[in-house]
Short mmCIF file of C-alpha atoms in Angstrom, two decimals:
data_model
loop_
_atom_site.label_atom_id
_atom_site.label_comp_id
_atom_site.label_asym_id
_atom_site.label_seq_id
_atom_site.Cartn_x
_atom_site.Cartn_y
_atom_site.Cartn_z
CA UNK A 1 20.90 -6.90 -52.93
CA UNK A 2 18.44 -4.11 -52.21
CA UNK A 3 14.94 -4.99 -50.96
CA UNK A 4 13.43 -1.49 -51.18
CA UNK A 5 14.36 2.16 -51.18
CA UNK A 6 14.61 2.45 -47.38
CA UNK A 7 16.15 -0.83 -46.19
CA UNK A 8 19.06 -2.72 -47.74
CA UNK A 9 20.43 -6.21 -47.16
CA UNK A 10 24.00 -7.04 -48.23
CA UNK A 11 25.20 -10.66 -48.21
CA UNK A 12 28.79 -11.88 -48.49
CA UNK A 13 29.20 -15.70 -48.80
CA UNK A 14 32.02 -17.62 -47.13
CA UNK A 15 33.39 -18.72 -50.53
CA UNK A 16 33.34 -16.79 -53.77
CA UNK A 17 33.06 -20.03 -55.78
CA UNK A 18 32.03 -23.64 -55.11
CA UNK A 19 31.86 -26.67 -57.37
CA UNK A 20 28.56 -27.08 -59.18
CA UNK A 21 28.46 -30.78 -58.31
CA UNK A 22 29.16 -30.27 -54.61
CA UNK A 23 26.48 -30.03 -51.91
CA UNK A 24 27.65 -28.28 -48.77
CA UNK A 25 26.62 -25.72 -46.19
CA UNK A 26 28.29 -22.32 -46.35
CA UNK A 27 28.28 -19.32 -44.03
CA UNK A 28 26.95 -15.98 -45.20
CA UNK A 29 27.70 -12.63 -43.59
CA UNK A 30 24.49 -10.59 -43.77
CA UNK A 31 24.33 -6.85 -43.12
CA UNK A 32 20.97 -5.14 -42.78
CA UNK A 33 20.97 -1.35 -43.12
CA UNK A 34 17.91 0.62 -42.08
CA UNK A 35 16.87 3.99 -43.38
CA UNK A 36 17.89 7.24 -41.70
CA UNK A 37 15.09 8.47 -39.45
CA UNK A 38 13.95 12.08 -39.47
CA UNK A 39 15.36 14.30 -36.75
CA UNK A 40 11.88 14.65 -35.26
CA UNK A 41 11.61 11.48 -33.16
CA UNK A 42 8.10 12.10 -31.91
CA UNK A 43 6.08 9.45 -33.73
CA UNK A 44 2.86 11.00 -32.49
CA UNK A 45 3.73 14.14 -34.42
CA UNK A 46 2.99 12.40 -37.71
CA UNK A 47 6.47 12.95 -39.18
CA UNK A 48 7.34 9.24 -39.30
CA UNK A 49 10.06 9.34 -36.62
CA UNK A 50 10.53 6.63 -34.01
CA UNK A 51 8.65 6.60 -30.72
CA UNK A 52 10.50 7.82 -27.60
CA UNK A 53 12.69 5.21 -25.93
CA UNK A 54 12.65 4.28 -22.25
CA UNK A 55 15.90 2.40 -21.58
CA UNK A 56 17.19 0.79 -18.39
CA UNK A 57 20.84 -0.28 -18.36
CA UNK A 58 21.56 -3.08 -15.87
CA UNK A 59 25.31 -3.14 -15.19
CA UNK A 60 27.38 -5.85 -13.52
CA UNK A 61 30.00 -4.12 -11.35
CA UNK A 62 31.18 -7.22 -9.48
CA UNK A 63 34.86 -7.95 -8.99
CA UNK A 64 35.00 -10.07 -12.14
CA UNK A 65 34.26 -6.94 -14.19
CA UNK A 66 37.35 -5.03 -13.03
CA UNK A 67 39.73 -3.40 -15.50
CA UNK A 68 39.02 -3.34 -19.23
CA UNK A 69 35.66 -5.17 -18.98
CA UNK A 70 34.01 -2.44 -16.94
CA UNK A 71 35.75 0.30 -18.92
CA UNK A 72 34.28 -1.08 -22.16
CA UNK A 73 30.80 -1.25 -20.61
CA UNK A 74 31.06 2.37 -19.44
CA UNK A 75 32.31 3.52 -22.85
CA UNK A 76 29.42 1.72 -24.55
CA UNK A 77 26.83 3.18 -22.19
CA UNK A 78 28.30 6.65 -22.65
CA UNK A 79 28.04 6.22 -26.43
CA UNK A 80 24.41 5.07 -26.16
CA UNK A 81 23.61 7.98 -23.85
CA UNK A 82 24.94 10.51 -26.36
CA UNK A 83 22.79 8.99 -29.13
CA UNK A 84 19.54 9.33 -27.18
CA UNK A 85 17.17 12.17 -28.07
CA UNK A 86 15.55 14.66 -25.76
CA UNK A 87 12.31 12.67 -25.94
CA UNK A 88 14.07 9.53 -24.63
CA UNK A 89 14.64 8.38 -21.04
CA UNK A 90 17.56 6.48 -19.50
CA UNK A 91 17.88 4.73 -16.14
CA UNK A 92 20.79 2.88 -14.52
CA UNK A 93 20.79 -0.13 -12.18
CA UNK A 94 24.12 -1.52 -10.92
CA UNK A 95 24.76 -4.68 -8.95
CA UNK A 96 27.44 -6.76 -7.29
CA UNK A 97 26.29 -8.65 -4.18
CA UNK A 98 23.91 -5.72 -3.59
CA UNK A 99 21.61 -4.02 -6.08
CA UNK A 100 21.18 -0.26 -6.44
CA UNK A 101 19.09 1.94 -8.72
CA UNK A 102 21.76 4.64 -9.03
CA UNK A 103 19.95 6.66 -11.67
CA UNK A 104 16.14 6.73 -12.04
CA UNK A 105 14.60 7.04 -15.49
CA UNK A 106 15.43 10.59 -16.59
CA UNK A 107 14.65 12.57 -19.73
CA UNK A 108 17.75 12.92 -21.90
CA UNK A 109 17.80 16.66 -22.35
CA UNK A 110 21.19 18.32 -21.89
CA UNK A 111 20.94 18.32 -18.09
CA UNK A 112 19.71 14.72 -17.91
CA UNK A 113 22.38 13.50 -20.34
CA UNK A 114 25.18 15.11 -18.31
CA UNK A 115 23.80 13.59 -15.12
CA UNK A 116 23.66 10.16 -16.76
CA UNK A 117 27.25 10.41 -18.00
CA UNK A 118 28.42 11.35 -14.50
CA UNK A 119 26.62 8.34 -12.99
CA UNK A 120 28.08 6.01 -15.62
CA UNK A 121 31.62 7.29 -15.06
CA UNK A 122 31.19 6.85 -11.30
CA UNK A 123 30.52 3.09 -11.52
CA UNK A 124 33.25 1.11 -9.69
CA UNK A 125 33.76 -2.62 -9.17
CA UNK A 126 32.58 -4.23 -5.93
CA UNK A 127 31.86 -7.71 -4.53
CA UNK A 128 30.22 -10.88 -5.84
CA UNK A 129 27.51 -11.22 -8.52
CA UNK A 130 23.77 -11.01 -7.80
CA UNK A 131 22.76 -11.25 -11.45
CA UNK A 132 19.15 -12.26 -10.77
CA UNK A 133 18.67 -9.36 -8.38
CA UNK A 134 20.09 -6.88 -10.89
CA UNK A 135 17.79 -8.00 -13.67
CA UNK A 136 14.91 -8.03 -11.22
CA UNK A 137 15.47 -4.39 -10.26
CA UNK A 138 15.91 -3.31 -13.89
CA UNK A 139 12.59 -4.91 -14.75
CA UNK A 140 10.96 -3.13 -11.84
CA UNK A 141 12.14 0.22 -13.20
CA UNK A 142 10.70 -0.65 -16.60
CA UNK A 143 7.40 -1.91 -15.21
CA UNK A 144 7.01 1.25 -13.14
CA UNK A 145 7.62 3.29 -16.30
CA UNK A 146 5.00 1.28 -18.18
CA UNK A 147 2.46 1.90 -15.40
CA UNK A 148 3.15 5.64 -15.59
CA UNK A 149 2.37 5.66 -19.31
CA UNK A 150 5.80 5.56 -21.01
CA UNK A 151 5.33 5.15 -24.78
CA UNK A 152 8.03 2.54 -25.34
CA UNK A 153 9.97 0.46 -22.83
CA UNK A 154 13.12 -1.52 -23.40
CA UNK A 155 15.83 -2.99 -21.19
CA UNK A 156 19.50 -3.59 -21.79
CA UNK A 157 21.82 -5.68 -19.65
CA UNK A 158 25.58 -5.28 -19.48
CA UNK A 159 27.01 -8.25 -17.63
CA UNK A 160 30.10 -10.42 -17.46
CA UNK A 161 27.91 -13.53 -17.42
CA UNK A 162 25.34 -12.75 -20.12
CA UNK A 163 21.58 -13.02 -19.77
CA UNK A 164 20.09 -14.23 -23.06
CA UNK A 165 16.31 -13.93 -23.39
CA UNK A 166 15.50 -14.10 -19.71
CA UNK A 167 14.46 -10.43 -19.57
CA UNK A 168 11.23 -10.98 -21.49
CA UNK A 169 10.47 -14.18 -19.54
CA UNK A 170 10.98 -12.51 -16.18
CA UNK A 171 8.94 -9.45 -17.24
CA UNK A 172 5.86 -11.58 -17.86
CA UNK A 173 6.32 -13.35 -14.54
CA UNK A 174 6.84 -10.22 -12.46
CA UNK A 175 4.31 -7.92 -14.14
CA UNK A 176 1.76 -8.60 -11.38
CA UNK A 177 4.16 -8.85 -8.43
CA UNK A 178 6.84 -6.18 -8.56
CA UNK A 179 9.15 -6.18 -5.49
CA UNK A 180 9.92 -3.19 -3.30
CA UNK A 181 12.76 -0.86 -4.42
CA UNK A 182 16.26 -1.99 -3.51
CA UNK A 183 18.97 0.17 -2.03
CA UNK A 184 22.51 0.00 -0.75
CA UNK A 185 22.77 -1.11 2.93
CA UNK A 186 21.72 1.65 5.29
CA UNK A 187 20.14 2.14 8.69
CA UNK A 188 16.62 0.66 8.93
CA UNK A 189 13.87 3.23 8.49
CA UNK A 190 12.04 4.30 11.61
CA UNK A 191 8.91 2.49 10.47
CA UNK A 192 10.83 -0.80 10.46
CA UNK A 193 12.01 -0.44 14.06
CA UNK A 194 8.65 -0.35 15.77
CA UNK A 195 5.07 0.92 15.62
CA UNK A 196 3.25 2.71 18.39
CA UNK A 197 -0.08 1.76 16.85
CA UNK A 198 -1.02 -0.70 14.17
CA UNK A 199 -2.06 0.52 10.73
CA UNK A 200 -5.28 -1.07 9.53
CA UNK A 201 -4.60 -4.49 8.00
CA UNK A 202 -5.42 -5.12 4.35
CA UNK A 203 -9.14 -5.68 3.91
CA UNK A 204 -8.67 -9.27 2.77
CA UNK A 205 -5.58 -10.06 4.86
CA UNK A 206 -1.96 -10.09 3.79
CA UNK A 207 -0.71 -12.14 0.84
CA UNK A 208 2.97 -13.08 0.96
CA UNK A 209 4.70 -14.38 -2.13
CA UNK A 210 7.61 -16.63 -1.17
CA UNK A 211 9.91 -18.20 -3.74
CA UNK A 212 13.18 -18.02 -5.61
CA UNK A 213 14.59 -16.61 -8.82
CA UNK A 214 17.10 -18.68 -10.77
CA UNK A 215 19.64 -18.18 -13.51
CA UNK A 216 22.39 -20.50 -14.75
CA UNK A 217 25.87 -19.19 -13.99
CA UNK A 218 28.30 -18.35 -16.77
CA UNK A 219 29.89 -21.34 -18.49
CA UNK A 220 33.39 -22.31 -17.43
CA UNK A 221 33.01 -21.23 -13.81
CA UNK A 222 33.29 -23.14 -10.55
CA UNK A 223 31.35 -26.42 -10.76
CA UNK A 224 30.07 -25.82 -7.23
CA UNK A 225 28.53 -22.51 -8.33
CA UNK A 226 26.61 -23.57 -11.44
CA UNK A 227 23.40 -21.83 -10.37
CA UNK A 228 22.65 -18.28 -9.22
CA UNK A 229 19.50 -17.99 -7.14
CA UNK A 230 17.70 -15.43 -5.00
CA UNK A 231 15.18 -16.23 -2.27
CA UNK A 232 12.52 -13.58 -1.74
CA UNK A 233 9.50 -12.69 0.37
CA UNK A 234 7.34 -9.90 -1.06
CA UNK A 235 3.85 -8.50 -1.14
CA UNK A 236 1.50 -8.89 -4.06
CA UNK A 237 0.99 -5.97 -6.45
CA UNK A 238 3.84 -3.93 -4.97
CA UNK A 239 2.32 -3.94 -1.47
CA UNK A 240 4.65 -2.42 1.11
CA UNK A 241 5.37 -5.00 3.83
CA UNK A 242 7.07 -2.53 6.21
CA UNK A 243 4.00 -1.98 8.45
CA UNK A 244 3.40 -5.73 8.81
CA UNK A 245 6.74 -7.59 8.55
CA UNK A 246 9.56 -6.80 10.97
CA UNK A 247 12.12 -9.27 9.62
CA UNK A 248 12.62 -12.35 7.44
CA UNK A 249 15.08 -15.13 8.30
CA UNK A 250 16.24 -17.73 5.77
CA UNK A 251 17.61 -21.08 7.00
CA UNK A 252 19.94 -22.31 4.26
CA UNK A 253 21.79 -25.57 3.76
CA UNK A 254 24.54 -25.96 6.40
CA UNK A 255 27.21 -25.83 3.68
CA UNK A 256 26.47 -22.11 3.29
CA UNK A 257 28.19 -19.79 5.74
CA UNK A 258 26.39 -18.18 7.36
CA UNK A 259 23.62 -20.72 7.01
CA UNK A 260 21.07 -18.39 8.62
CA UNK A 261 20.42 -14.95 7.10
CA UNK A 262 18.14 -12.34 8.71
CA UNK A 263 16.92 -9.26 6.82
CA UNK A 264 15.37 -6.40 8.78
CA UNK A 265 13.89 -4.34 5.94
CA UNK A 266 12.59 -4.78 2.38
CA UNK A 267 13.58 -6.06 -0.06
CA UNK A 268 13.67 -9.39 1.79
CA UNK A 269 16.02 -11.07 -0.70
CA UNK A 270 18.92 -13.47 -0.19
CA UNK A 271 21.16 -14.22 -3.20
CA UNK A 272 23.61 -17.11 -3.38
CA UNK A 273 25.39 -19.44 -5.82
CA UNK A 274 25.43 -23.24 -5.58
CA UNK A 275 25.13 -26.54 -7.39
CA UNK A 276 22.00 -28.20 -5.98
CA UNK A 277 18.53 -27.64 -4.54
CA UNK A 278 17.35 -28.01 -0.95
CA UNK A 279 14.51 -26.97 1.33
CA UNK A 280 14.83 -23.39 2.59
CA UNK A 281 13.28 -22.51 5.94
CA UNK A 282 11.60 -19.10 5.95
CA UNK A 283 10.69 -17.31 9.19
CA UNK A 284 8.57 -14.17 8.80
CA UNK A 285 8.33 -12.12 11.99
CA UNK A 286 5.44 -9.71 12.13
CA UNK A 287 5.84 -6.24 13.63
CA UNK A 288 4.95 -5.57 17.25
CA UNK A 289 1.81 -3.88 15.96
CA UNK A 290 0.62 -7.39 15.07
CA UNK A 291 1.97 -9.17 18.13
CA UNK A 292 5.43 -10.00 16.81
CA UNK A 293 4.29 -13.46 15.77
CA UNK A 294 6.71 -15.64 13.79
CA UNK A 295 5.28 -17.39 10.73
CA UNK A 296 7.23 -20.47 9.64
CA UNK A 297 7.27 -21.51 6.00
CA UNK A 298 9.36 -23.78 3.80
CA UNK A 299 10.26 -23.38 0.15
CA UNK A 300 11.82 -26.02 -2.07
CA UNK A 301 14.55 -24.30 -4.06
CA UNK A 302 13.87 -24.81 -7.78
CA UNK A 303 16.17 -24.48 -10.80
CA UNK A 304 13.57 -25.62 -13.35
CA UNK A 305 12.46 -22.10 -14.31
CA UNK A 306 13.52 -18.52 -13.77
CA UNK A 307 11.01 -18.05 -10.94
CA UNK A 308 9.26 -20.50 -8.62
CA UNK A 309 6.93 -19.11 -5.96
CA UNK A 310 3.73 -19.57 -3.97
CA UNK A 311 1.32 -17.13 -2.38
CA UNK A 312 0.60 -17.59 1.34
CA UNK A 313 -2.42 -15.82 2.83
CA UNK A 314 -2.08 -14.37 6.34
CA UNK A 315 -5.04 -13.12 8.40
CA UNK A 316 -3.97 -10.17 10.58
CA UNK A 317 -5.44 -8.57 13.69
CA UNK A 318 -3.97 -5.25 14.91
CA UNK A 319 -2.42 -5.42 18.37
CA UNK A 320 -3.13 -1.88 19.58
CA UNK A 321 -3.44 -3.00 23.21
CA UNK A 322 -0.17 -5.00 23.24
CA UNK A 323 -2.04 -8.27 23.59
CA UNK A 324 -1.23 -11.48 21.76
CA UNK A 325 -2.69 -11.65 18.27
CA UNK A 326 -4.38 -14.53 16.60
CA UNK A 327 -2.64 -15.05 13.27
CA UNK A 328 -3.58 -17.77 10.82
CA UNK A 329 -2.02 -18.68 7.50
CA UNK A 330 -3.19 -20.59 4.47
CA UNK A 331 -1.24 -21.65 1.42
CA UNK A 332 -2.88 -22.10 -2.01
CA UNK A 333 -1.76 -25.42 -3.46
CA UNK A 334 -1.10 -24.07 -6.97
CA UNK A 335 1.72 -26.48 -7.82
CA UNK A 336 0.19 -29.65 -6.33
CA UNK A 337 2.79 -29.64 -3.58
CA UNK A 338 2.47 -28.85 0.11
CA UNK A 339 4.45 -26.33 2.15
CA UNK A 340 4.87 -26.69 5.90
CA UNK A 341 3.41 -23.62 7.56
CA UNK A 342 3.18 -22.95 11.28
CA UNK A 343 2.75 -19.93 13.51
CA UNK A 344 4.40 -19.12 16.84
CA UNK A 345 3.86 -16.15 19.13
#
């Protein structure tokens, strides 16, 4: 059956014949065929071609993807890369227990395409699965592209566990609070080690967003690992916390080993799998430029939505004379619950 001259829909029913007196449900295989677009893909040129694409591939390279699974993902990405036009862009984010933006969004001219294929072929399997963190970083790449004026943005996820429609949900949640770029483990930057003098504090103080991401684990897995979650501490509107926060320590349930995790540089994220919720202790140590005070928070781990978080306001005073700072914190009660917040110096 043809709907018009440019798009066709072909339907093949499960049965070629059924009794006229019978009432039953049948399956139909439907195939939709679109028209062939003009070679000129610049929609702004008035030739009717598609708008340029801005694609981020988020690839699971955890141990469960070893062998044929990862090979198929790489073959698929290579195929997609070769189909992209010179007006398109492609980026690559890979994750296991760590998350890395291995290939920033790059124009797919001949040089960019060859670079992308090399990066895809270089992907190797690693450790465990930080699915939430991978999606998070892919969304950040897309949101950054949108802010820079990319015409069209889209995201694709290649994962052993599947992601469903969470990409669009997370995008709307994170559009106003993008985290700092992630990287493979490396030596802390000099700015994270110490400060000889304090940079001026934000005019209205420092706002810390503390919460967790959540995604259900793949069906059929370990019953004790039904949920994948990531704790995070981040600034609002992509604010760099490096001048203000020296480290973040998460106190987890004692069944996790180690049950205390300290991170000495952004992104301050801790990803785990488990079966139940609990109260996470969060210690935020300020840099020596602000007296090295330790701010104590708590966050109730939540699996009810893909992100649960609160914003905590911190008033800062630079400590240029190496004297003790006065630091106060307030927590907006947006969810009608109360967090325990205290400050020690």
